[in-house]
Coordinates of N, CA, C and O and ligand atoms in Angstrom, one line a residue:
M1200 N 5.8 25.8 8.3 CA 5.2 24.7 7.8 C 6.7 23.7 7.4 O 7.8 24.3 7.2
S1201 N 6.3 22.5 7.8 CA 7.6 21.6 7.5 C 7.3 20.6 6.6 O 6.2 20.1 6.1
V1202 N 8.2 20.0 5.7 CA 8.0 19.1 4.8 C 8.9 17.6 5.4 O 9.7 17.9 5.9
R1203 N 7.8 16.5 5.3 CA 8.8 15.7 5.8 C 8.5 14.2 4.9 O 7.5 13.9 4.2
C1204 N 9.4 13.1 5.0 CA 9.1 12.2 3.9 C 9.3 10.9 4.7 O 9.8 10.7 6.0
G1205 N 8.7 9.8 4.2 CA 8.2 8.6 5.3 C 8.5 7.6 4.1 O 8.1 7.3 3.0
I1206 N 9.1 6.5 4.3 CA 9.4 5.2 3.7 C 8.2 4.1 4.2 O 8.5 3.9 5.2
G1207 N 8.4 3.3 3.6 CA 7.1 1.9 3.5 C 7.7 0.7 2.7 O 8.1 1.0 1.6
Y1208 N 7.8 -0.5 3.3 CA 8.4 -1.4 2.5 C 7.3 -2.6 3.1 O 7.0 -2.9 4.3
D1209 N 6.9 -3.8 2.0 CA 6.2 -4.9 2.5 C 6.2 -5.8 1.3 O 7.0 -5.4 0.6
L1210 N 6.2 -7.2 1.8 CA 6.1 -8.1 1.1 C 5.3 -9.3 1.5 O 5.1 -9.4 2.7
H1211 N 4.7 -9.9 0.7 CA 3.7 -11.0 0.9 C 4.3 -11.9 -0.1 O 4.4 -12.1 -1.0
R1212 N 4.1 -13.7 0.8 CA 4.3 -14.3 0.0 C 2.8 -14.8 -1.1 O 1.9 -14.4 -0.6
L1213 N 3.3 -15.4 -2.2 CA 1.8 -15.5 -2.9 C 1.4 -17.2 -2.7 O 2.4 -17.8 -3.4
A1214 N 0.1 -17.4 -3.1 CA -0.2 -18.7 -2.6 C -1.4 -18.8 -3.4 O -2.4 -18.1 -3.2
E1215 N -1.7 -20.1 -3.6 CA -3.2 -20.1 -4.9 C -3.8 -20.3 -3.9 O -4.0 -20.5 -3.1
G1216 N -5.4 -19.9 -4.4 CA -6.6 -20.0 -3.3 C -6.6 -18.7 -2.6 O -7.7 -18.7 -2.1
R1217 N -6.0 -17.4 -2.9 CA -5.9 -16.3 -2.5 C -6.4 -15.2 -3.5 O -6.0 -15.3 -4.4
K1218 N -7.3 -14.2 -3.1 CA -7.7 -13.3 -4.3 C -5.9 -12.2 -4.5 O -5.5 -11.5 -3.0
L1219 N -5.8 -11.9 -5.5 CA -4.5 -10.8 -5.8 C -5.3 -9.5 -5.7 O -6.0 -9.0 -6.7
I1220 N -4.9 -8.7 -4.4 CA -5.4 -7.7 -4.2 C -4.4 -6.7 -3.9 O -3.0 -6.6 -3.3
V1221 N -4.2 -5.7 -5.1 CA -3.1 -4.9 -5.0 C -3.6 -3.3 -5.2 O -4.3 -3.0 -6.0
G1222 N -3.5 -2.5 -4.3 CA -3.9 -0.8 -4.5 C -5.2 -0.8 -4.4 O -6.1 -0.3 -4.7
G1223 N -5.9 -1.8 -3.7 CA -7.4 -1.8 -3.3 C -8.0 -2.4 -4.2 O -9.3 -2.8 -4.2
I1224 N -7.4 -3.1 -5.5 CA -8.0 -3.4 -6.7 C -7.9 -5.3 -6.6 O -6.3 -5.7 -6.6
E1225 N -8.9 -5.7 -7.2 CA -8.8 -7.2 -7.2 C -8.2 -7.5 -8.7 O -9.2 -7.1 -9.7
L1226 N -7.0 -8.3 -9.1 CA -6.4 -8.5 -10.4 C -7.1 -9.8 -10.6 O -6.7 -11.1 -9.9
P1227 N -7.2 -10.1 -11.9 CA -7.6 -11.9 -12.4 C -6.0 -12.6 -12.1 O -5.1 -12.0 -13.1
F1228 N -5.7 -13.5 -11.5 CA -4.9 -14.5 -11.2 C -5.2 -15.6 -10.5 O -5.9 -15.6 -9.8
E1229 N -4.2 -16.8 -10.7 CA -4.4 -18.1 -9.6 C -3.7 -17.8 -8.8 O -4.0 -18.7 -7.8
K1230 N -2.9 -16.6 -8.0 CA -2.1 -16.9 -7.0 C -2.5 -15.2 -6.4 O -2.8 -14.4 -6.8
G1231 N -2.6 -15.3 -4.8 CA -2.4 -13.9 -4.1 C -1.8 -14.2 -2.8 O -1.6 -14.9 -2.4
P1232 N -1.8 -12.7 -2.6 CA -0.7 -13.0 -1.0 C -1.5 -13.4 0.3 O -2.5 -13.6 0.2
V1233 N -0.8 -14.0 0.8 CA -0.7 -14.7 2.3 C -0.7 -13.6 3.3 O 0.2 -12.9 3.0
G1234 N -1.8 -13.4 3.5 CA -2.0 -12.6 5.0 C -2.7 -12.5 5.8 O -3.5 -13.3 5.9
H1235 N -2.8 -12.0 6.9 CA -3.8 -11.7 8.1 C -4.9 -11.0 7.6 O -6.3 -11.2 7.6
S1236 N -4.7 -9.9 6.8 CA -5.7 -9.2 6.3 C -5.6 -9.4 4.7 O -5.3 -10.7 4.6
D1237 N -6.2 -8.5 3.8 CA -6.2 -9.1 2.1 C -4.8 -9.0 2.0 O -5.0 -9.3 0.8
G1238 N -4.0 -8.5 2.3 CA -2.2 -9.2 1.8 C -2.0 -7.7 1.0 O -0.9 -8.4 -0.1
D1239 N -2.9 -6.7 0.9 CA -2.4 -5.6 -0.2 C -1.2 -5.1 0.1 O -1.0 -4.1 1.2
V1240 N -0.1 -5.5 -0.2 CA 1.5 -4.5 -0.4 C 1.5 -3.6 -0.5 O 2.4 -2.7 0.0
L1241 N 0.5 -2.8 -1.3 CA 0.8 -1.6 -1.7 C 0.1 -0.6 -0.7 O 0.8 0.3 -0.1
A1242 N -1.0 -1.2 -0.4 CA -1.6 -0.2 0.8 C -0.9 -0.6 2.3 O -1.1 0.2 3.1
H1243 N -0.4 -1.7 2.3 CA 0.5 -1.4 3.6 C 1.7 -0.6 3.7 O 1.8 -0.1 4.5
A1244 N 2.5 -0.9 2.2 CA 3.8 -0.1 2.4 C 3.3 1.7 2.3 O 4.0 2.3 3.2
L1245 N 2.5 2.1 1.9 CA 1.8 3.0 1.9 C 1.4 3.9 3.5 O 1.8 4.9 3.5
C1246 N 0.5 2.9 4.0 CA 0.5 3.2 5.3 C 1.5 3.4 5.7 O 1.8 4.4 6.9
D1247 N 2.7 2.5 6.0 CA 4.1 2.9 6.6 C 4.2 4.1 6.7 O 5.0 4.7 7.2
A1248 N 4.6 4.4 5.1 CA 5.2 5.6 4.7 C 4.6 6.7 5.4 O 5.1 7.8 5.8
L1249 N 3.2 6.7 5.3 CA 2.5 7.8 6.1 C 2.6 7.9 7.3 O 2.9 8.9 8.0
L1250 N 2.8 6.8 8.0 CA 3.0 6.6 9.5 C 3.9 7.2 9.6 O 4.8 8.1 10.7
G1251 N 5.3 6.5 9.2 CA 6.4 7.0 9.3 C 7.2 8.5 8.8 O 7.4 9.4 10.1
A1252 N 6.4 9.0 8.3 CA 6.8 10.5 7.9 C 6.0 11.4 8.8 O 6.6 12.3 9.2
A1253 N 5.0 11.1 9.6 CA 4.1 11.8 10.4 C 4.5 11.2 11.8 O 4.1 11.9 13.0
G1254 N 5.5 10.6 12.0 CA 6.0 9.9 13.3 C 5.2 9.2 14.1 O 4.9 9.3 14.9
L1255 N 4.3 8.4 13.4 CA 2.9 7.7 14.2 C 3.6 6.6 14.3 O 2.1 5.5 14.2
G1256 N 4.7 5.6 14.5 CA 5.1 4.3 14.5 C 4.7 3.5 13.0 O 4.6 3.7 12.1
D1257 N 4.3 2.6 13.4 CA 3.7 1.7 11.6 C 2.7 0.6 11.9 O 1.7 1.1 12.7
I1258 N 2.2 0.5 10.6 CA 1.2 -0.6 10.7 C 0.5 -1.4 11.4 O -0.5 -1.6 12.0
G1259 N 1.6 -2.3 12.1 CA 1.7 -3.2 12.9 C 1.2 -2.8 14.3 O 0.3 -3.3 15.1
T1260 N 1.4 -1.3 14.6 CA 1.2 -0.7 15.5 C -0.1 -0.4 16.1 O -1.1 -0.7 16.9
H1261 N -0.7 -0.1 15.0 CA -2.0 0.3 14.7 C -3.1 -0.7 14.1 O -4.3 -0.9 14.9
F1262 N -2.8 -1.7 13.2 CA -3.5 -2.9 13.4 C -3.0 -4.1 13.5 O -2.4 -4.9 12.4
P1263 N -2.5 -4.6 14.3 CA -1.7 -5.7 15.0 C -2.3 -6.9 14.3 O -3.9 -7.2 14.7
D1264 N -1.7 -8.0 13.7 CA -2.1 -8.9 12.8 C -2.4 -10.2 13.8 O -3.1 -11.1 13.9
T1265 N -2.8 -10.0 15.5 CA -2.7 -10.6 16.4 C -4.4 -10.8 16.5 O -5.2 -11.1 17.6
D1266 N -5.0 -8.9 16.2 CA -6.5 -8.7 16.5 C -7.0 -9.5 15.1 O -7.0 -9.2 14.2
A1267 N -8.3 -9.9 16.1 CA -9.1 -10.9 14.9 C -9.8 -9.6 14.0 O -10.6 -10.2 13.0
K1268 N -10.2 -8.7 14.6 CA -11.1 -7.6 13.8 C -10.3 -7.4 12.3 O -11.1 -6.9 11.5
W1269 N -9.1 -7.5 12.3 CA -8.4 -7.2 11.0 C -8.1 -8.3 9.9 O -7.6 -8.3 9.0
K1270 N -8.6 -9.8 10.8 CA -8.7 -10.6 9.7 C -9.4 -10.6 8.3 O -10.5 -10.2 8.7
G1271 N -8.5 -11.0 7.5 CA -9.2 -10.6 5.9 C -9.9 -9.4 5.7 O -10.3 -9.2 4.7
A1272 N -9.3 -8.7 6.8 CA -9.6 -6.7 6.4 C -9.1 -6.1 5.2 O -8.4 -6.5 4.2
N1273 N -10.3 -5.4 4.4 CA -9.9 -4.4 3.1 C -8.7 -3.5 3.7 O -9.2 -2.7 4.5
S1274 N -7.4 -3.5 2.9 CA -6.6 -3.0 3.7 C -6.8 -1.3 3.0 O -5.9 -0.9 3.6
L1275 N -7.6 -0.6 2.4 CA -7.7 0.5 2.4 C -8.8 1.2 3.6 O -8.4 2.1 3.8
L1276 N -9.2 -0.1 4.4 CA -9.5 0.8 5.6 C -8.5 1.4 6.4 O -8.5 2.1 7.3
F1277 N -7.1 0.7 6.7 CA -5.9 0.9 7.0 C -5.5 2.2 6.3 O -5.2 3.3 7.6
L1278 N -5.7 2.5 5.2 CA -5.1 3.9 4.5 C -6.1 5.0 5.5 O -5.8 6.2 5.8
E1279 N -7.4 4.5 5.3 CA -8.8 5.6 6.1 C -8.1 6.0 7.4 O -8.3 6.9 7.9
H1280 N -7.9 5.1 8.3 CA -7.3 5.6 9.5 C -6.4 6.4 9.6 O -6.2 7.2 10.2
A1281 N -5.1 5.9 8.9 CA -3.9 6.5 8.5 C -4.3 8.0 8.4 O -3.9 9.0 8.8
K1282 N -4.8 7.9 7.2 CA -5.7 9.6 6.8 C -5.9 10.5 8.2 O -6.0 11.6 8.3
K1283 N -7.2 9.6 8.8 CA -7.4 10.5 9.8 C -6.4 10.7 11.2 O -6.0 11.8 11.5
L1284 N -5.4 10.0 11.2 CA -4.6 10.0 12.2 C -3.3 11.4 11.5 O -3.2 12.4 12.4
L1285 N -3.3 11.6 10.6 CA -2.7 12.9 9.5 C -3.4 14.0 9.9 O -2.8 15.0 10.3
D1286 N -4.7 13.7 9.8 CA -5.4 14.9 9.7 C -5.5 15.8 11.4 O -5.2 16.8 11.8
E1287 N -5.5 14.7 12.3 CA -4.9 14.9 13.8 C -4.0 15.8 14.0 O -4.5 16.6 14.9
K1288 N -3.2 15.8 13.1 CA -1.8 16.2 13.4 C -1.5 17.3 12.3 O -0.1 17.8 12.1
H1289 N -2.5 17.8 11.6 CA -2.6 18.8 10.7 C -1.1 18.6 9.5 O -0.7 19.3 9.0
F1290 N -1.1 17.0 9.2 CA -0.4 16.7 8.1 C -1.0 16.4 6.7 O -2.3 16.3 6.6
T1291 N -0.9 17.2 5.7 CA -1.3 16.9 4.5 C -0.7 16.3 3.7 O 0.6 16.3 3.7
I1292 N -1.1 15.1 2.7 CA -0.6 14.5 1.8 C -0.1 15.6 0.7 O -0.8 15.7 -0.5
E1293 N 1.4 15.5 0.1 CA 1.9 16.2 -0.9 C 1.9 15.3 -2.1 O 1.5 15.5 -3.2
H1294 N 3.0 14.0 -2.0 CA 3.0 13.0 -2.9 C 3.4 12.0 -2.4 O 3.5 11.6 -1.4
V1295 N 2.9 11.2 -3.3 CA 3.5 9.4 -2.8 C 3.8 8.8 -4.2 O 3.5 8.7 -4.9
D1296 N 4.8 8.3 -4.2 CA 5.5 7.3 -4.9 C 6.0 6.3 -4.9 O 6.4 5.3 -3.8
A1297 N 5.5 4.9 -5.3 CA 5.4 3.7 -5.0 C 6.0 2.7 -6.0 O 6.1 3.0 -7.5
V1298 N 7.2 1.6 -6.2 CA 6.9 0.5 -6.8 C 6.8 -0.9 -6.1 O 7.0 -1.0 -5.2
V1299 N 5.9 -1.5 -6.9 CA 5.2 -2.2 -6.8 C 6.4 -3.6 -7.5 O 6.2 -3.3 -8.8
I1300 N 6.6 -4.6 -7.2 CA 7.5 -5.5 -7.5 C 7.0 -7.0 -7.6 O 6.5 -7.7 -6.9
L1301 N 6.4 -7.5 -8.9 CA 5.9 -8.8 -9.3 C 6.1 -8.9 -10.6 O 5.9 -8.3 -11.5
E1302 N 6.1 -10.4 -10.3 CA 6.5 -11.0 -11.6 C 5.2 -11.2 -12.8 O 5.7 -10.8 -13.9
K1303 N 4.1 -11.0 -12.4 CA 3.1 -11.9 -13.3 C 1.9 -11.7 -12.3 O 2.0 -11.9 -10.9
P1304 N 1.0 -10.9 -12.7 CA 0.6 -10.2 -13.9 C 1.3 -8.8 -14.0 O 1.4 -8.4 -13.0
K1305 N 0.7 -8.3 -15.4 CA 1.2 -6.8 -15.5 C 0.4 -6.0 -14.8 O -0.9 -5.9 -14.6
L1306 N 0.9 -5.2 -14.2 CA 0.1 -4.2 -13.1 C -0.6 -3.2 -13.6 O -1.4 -2.1 -13.5
G1307 N 0.4 -2.2 -15.1 CA 0.3 -1.1 -15.4 C -0.9 -1.1 -15.7 O -1.7 0.1 -15.5
P1308 N -1.5 -1.6 -16.4 CA -3.2 -1.4 -17.0 C -4.2 -1.2 -16.0 O -5.3 -0.3 -16.0
H1309 N -3.7 -1.6 -14.8 CA -4.7 -1.6 -13.4 C -4.0 -0.4 -12.7 O -5.1 0.1 -11.6
F1310 N -3.5 0.5 -12.8 CA -2.7 1.6 -12.3 C -4.0 2.8 -12.4 O -4.2 3.2 -11.2
P1311 N -4.5 3.1 -12.9 CA -5.4 4.2 -13.0 C -6.5 3.7 -11.5 O -7.2 4.4 -11.2
R1312 N -7.2 2.6 -11.9 CA -8.3 2.1 -10.9 C -7.8 1.8 -9.7 O -8.0 2.4 -8.4
M1313 N -6.3 1.6 -9.7 CA -5.7 1.6 -7.7 C -5.3 3.0 -7.2 O -5.8 3.3 -6.6
R1314 N -4.9 4.1 -8.7 CA -4.8 5.2 -8.1 C -5.9 6.2 -7.6 O -6.1 6.8 -6.5
E1315 N -7.2 5.6 -8.3 CA -8.2 6.1 -7.8 C -9.0 5.8 -6.5 O -9.3 6.4 -5.6
A1316 N -8.7 4.1 -6.0 CA -8.9 3.9 -4.9 C -8.2 4.2 -4.0 O -8.7 4.4 -2.5
L1317 N -6.9 4.5 -4.4 CA -6.1 4.9 -3.1 C -6.3 6.2 -2.8 O -6.0 6.6 -1.8
G1318 N -6.8 7.2 -4.1 CA -7.0 8.4 -4.2 C -8.1 8.6 -3.3 O -8.2 9.3 -2.0
R1319 N -9.2 7.7 -3.1 CA -10.6 8.0 -2.6 C -10.3 7.5 -1.4 O -10.5 8.3 -0.4
A1320 N -9.2 6.8 -0.9 CA -9.0 5.9 0.6 C -8.6 7.5 1.1 O -8.9 7.5 2.6
L1321 N -7.7 7.7 0.8 CA -7.0 9.3 1.5 C -7.0 10.5 0.9 O -6.9 11.6 1.9
G1322 N -8.3 10.4 0.4 CA -9.0 11.8 0.4 C -7.9 12.6 -0.7 O -8.2 14.1 -0.3
V1323 N -7.4 12.2 -1.2 CA -6.5 13.4 -2.3 C -6.6 12.9 -3.5 O -7.1 11.8 -4.0
S1324 N -6.6 13.9 -4.3 CA -6.9 13.7 -5.9 C -5.6 12.5 -6.7 O -4.5 12.4 -6.0
T1325 N -5.9 11.9 -7.6 CA -5.2 10.6 -8.1 C -3.9 11.4 -8.8 O -2.8 10.8 -8.8
E1326 N -3.5 12.3 -9.2 CA -2.2 13.3 -9.4 C -1.0 13.3 -8.2 O 0.2 13.4 -9.1
K1327 N -1.6 13.1 -7.2 CA -0.6 13.0 -5.9 C -0.2 11.5 -5.9 O 0.8 11.2 -4.9
I1328 N -0.6 10.6 -6.7 CA -0.4 9.2 -6.4 C 0.1 8.7 -7.7 O -0.2 8.5 -8.7
H1329 N 1.8 8.5 -7.2 CA 2.5 7.7 -8.6 C 2.6 6.4 -8.3 O 3.2 6.2 -7.4
L1330 N 2.5 5.9 -9.3 CA 2.4 4.0 -9.3 C 3.4 3.8 -10.5 O 3.5 3.6 -11.6
K1331 N 4.2 2.7 -10.3 CA 5.3 2.3 -10.8 C 5.4 0.7 -10.7 O 5.1 0.0 -9.7
A1332 N 6.0 0.2 -11.7 CA 5.7 -1.3 -11.8 C 7.1 -2.2 -12.2 O 7.6 -1.6 -13.1
K1333 N 7.5 -3.2 -11.2 CA 9.1 -3.7 -11.8 C 8.7 -5.3 -11.7 O 7.8 -6.1 -10.9
T1334 N 9.5 -5.9 -12.6 CA 9.8 -7.0 -12.3 C 10.7 -7.6 -11.8 O 11.6 -6.6 -11.3
N1335 N 10.8 -8.9 -11.0 CA 12.4 -9.1 -10.2 C 13.3 -10.1 -11.3 O 14.1 -10.6 -10.8
E1336 N 13.0 -9.9 -12.5 CA 14.1 -10.4 -13.4 C 14.0 -12.0 -13.4 O 15.2 -12.7 -13.6
G1337 N 13.2 -12.6 -12.9 CA 13.1 -13.9 -12.7 C 13.8 -14.2 -11.7 O 14.0 -15.8 -11.2
V1338 N 14.7 -13.7 -10.9 CA 15.4 -14.0 -9.8 C 15.0 -13.9 -8.5 O 13.9 -13.1 -8.2
D1339 N 15.1 -14.5 -7.4 CA 14.7 -14.9 -6.0 C 13.4 -15.0 -5.8 O 12.5 -15.3 -7.0
A1340 N 12.7 -15.0 -4.7 CA 11.4 -15.4 -4.5 C 10.4 -14.5 -5.5 O 9.5 -15.0 -5.8
V1341 N 10.4 -13.7 -5.6 CA 9.9 -12.6 -6.2 C 9.7 -12.8 -7.9 O 8.8 -13.0 -8.6
G1342 N 10.8 -13.1 -8.1 CA 11.3 -13.4 -9.4 C 10.9 -14.7 -9.9 O 10.2 -14.8 -11.1
R1343 N 10.5 -15.5 -8.5 CA 9.8 -17.2 -9.2 C 8.5 -16.7 -9.0 O 7.8 -17.9 -9.2
G1344 N 7.7 -15.5 -9.1 CA 6.6 -15.4 -8.7 C 6.0 -16.2 -7.5 O 4.5 -16.5 -7.4
E1345 N 6.8 -16.1 -6.6 CA 6.2 -16.7 -5.1 C 6.1 -15.6 -3.9 O 5.4 -16.4 -2.8
A1346 N 6.0 -14.3 -4.4 CA 6.0 -13.1 -3.6 C 6.3 -12.3 -4.6 O 6.3 -12.2 -5.4
V1347 N 5.1 -11.3 -3.4 CA 4.9 -9.6 -4.3 C 5.7 -8.6 -3.0 O 5.5 -8.7 -1.9
A1348 N 6.4 -7.5 -3.4 CA 7.0 -6.8 -2.3 C 6.7 -5.2 -2.9 O 5.9 -5.3 -4.4
C1349 N 6.8 -4.2 -2.1 CA 6.2 -3.0 -2.7 C 7.3 -2.0 -1.8 O 7.5 -2.3 -0.6
H1350 N 7.7 -0.9 -2.4 CA 8.3 0.1 -1.6 C 7.4 1.4 -1.7 O 7.3 1.6 -3.4
V1351 N 7.2 2.4 -1.0 CA 6.4 3.1 -1.0 C 7.4 4.5 -0.4 O 7.9 4.4 1.2
I1352 N 7.3 5.6 -1.1 CA 7.9 6.8 -0.2 C 7.1 8.3 0.0 O 6.2 8.1 -1.4
A1353 N 6.4 8.6 0.7 CA 5.5 9.3 1.0 C 5.9 11.1 1.7 O 6.6 10.8 2.2
T1354 N 5.1 12.0 1.1 CA 5.8 13.3 1.1 C 4.5 13.8 1.8 O 3.6 14.2 1.3
L1355 N 4.5 14.6 3.0 CA 3.6 15.4 4.0 C 4.2 16.5 4.0 O 5.4 17.1 4.1
R1356 N 3.2 17.5 4.5 CA 3.4 18.7 4.6 C 2.8 19.1 6.2 O 1.5 18.8 6.2
Q1357 N 3.3 19.7 7.0 CA 2.8 20.1 8.4 C 2.3 21.4 8.5 O 3.2 22.3 8.3
R1358 N 1.1 21.6 8.3 CA 0.1 23.0 8.7 C 0.8 23.8 10.4 O 0.8 23.1 10.9
Ligands
LIG2183 ZN1 1.3 -6.1 4.2

């Protein structure tokens, strides 16, 4: 058995008139991520962390943003697909740790629903998914509320 870790990072610009989707959940806010899909930074960074740990490339390889099929897509679909790829290679998800960096709104109160949605998409229990939130202390694009970013580390075990 071997244990492997993967890292994922994502950032999306925020604009008015877009839904704010983070971790598969829609949050009430006046701005949302600009992106080809629903722009879910947490799902995208998580997907990259899983694919990286399994040595399976990255989200752009599997879901190119040039493909009309993924326009406006619910990013939980990417996680469901990544999970299938992991299963094929006999990887199980041991743990996921994430930091979402967003100036506003507060994410903490929504973590239970996000963990549930992510856990469901990946077929793992919610205690394997750990979420943290930071602001960017008012500096740079994230701090000015112009963007949302996310870092994720995923740990896999191969049978
Ligand atoms: Zn993204």
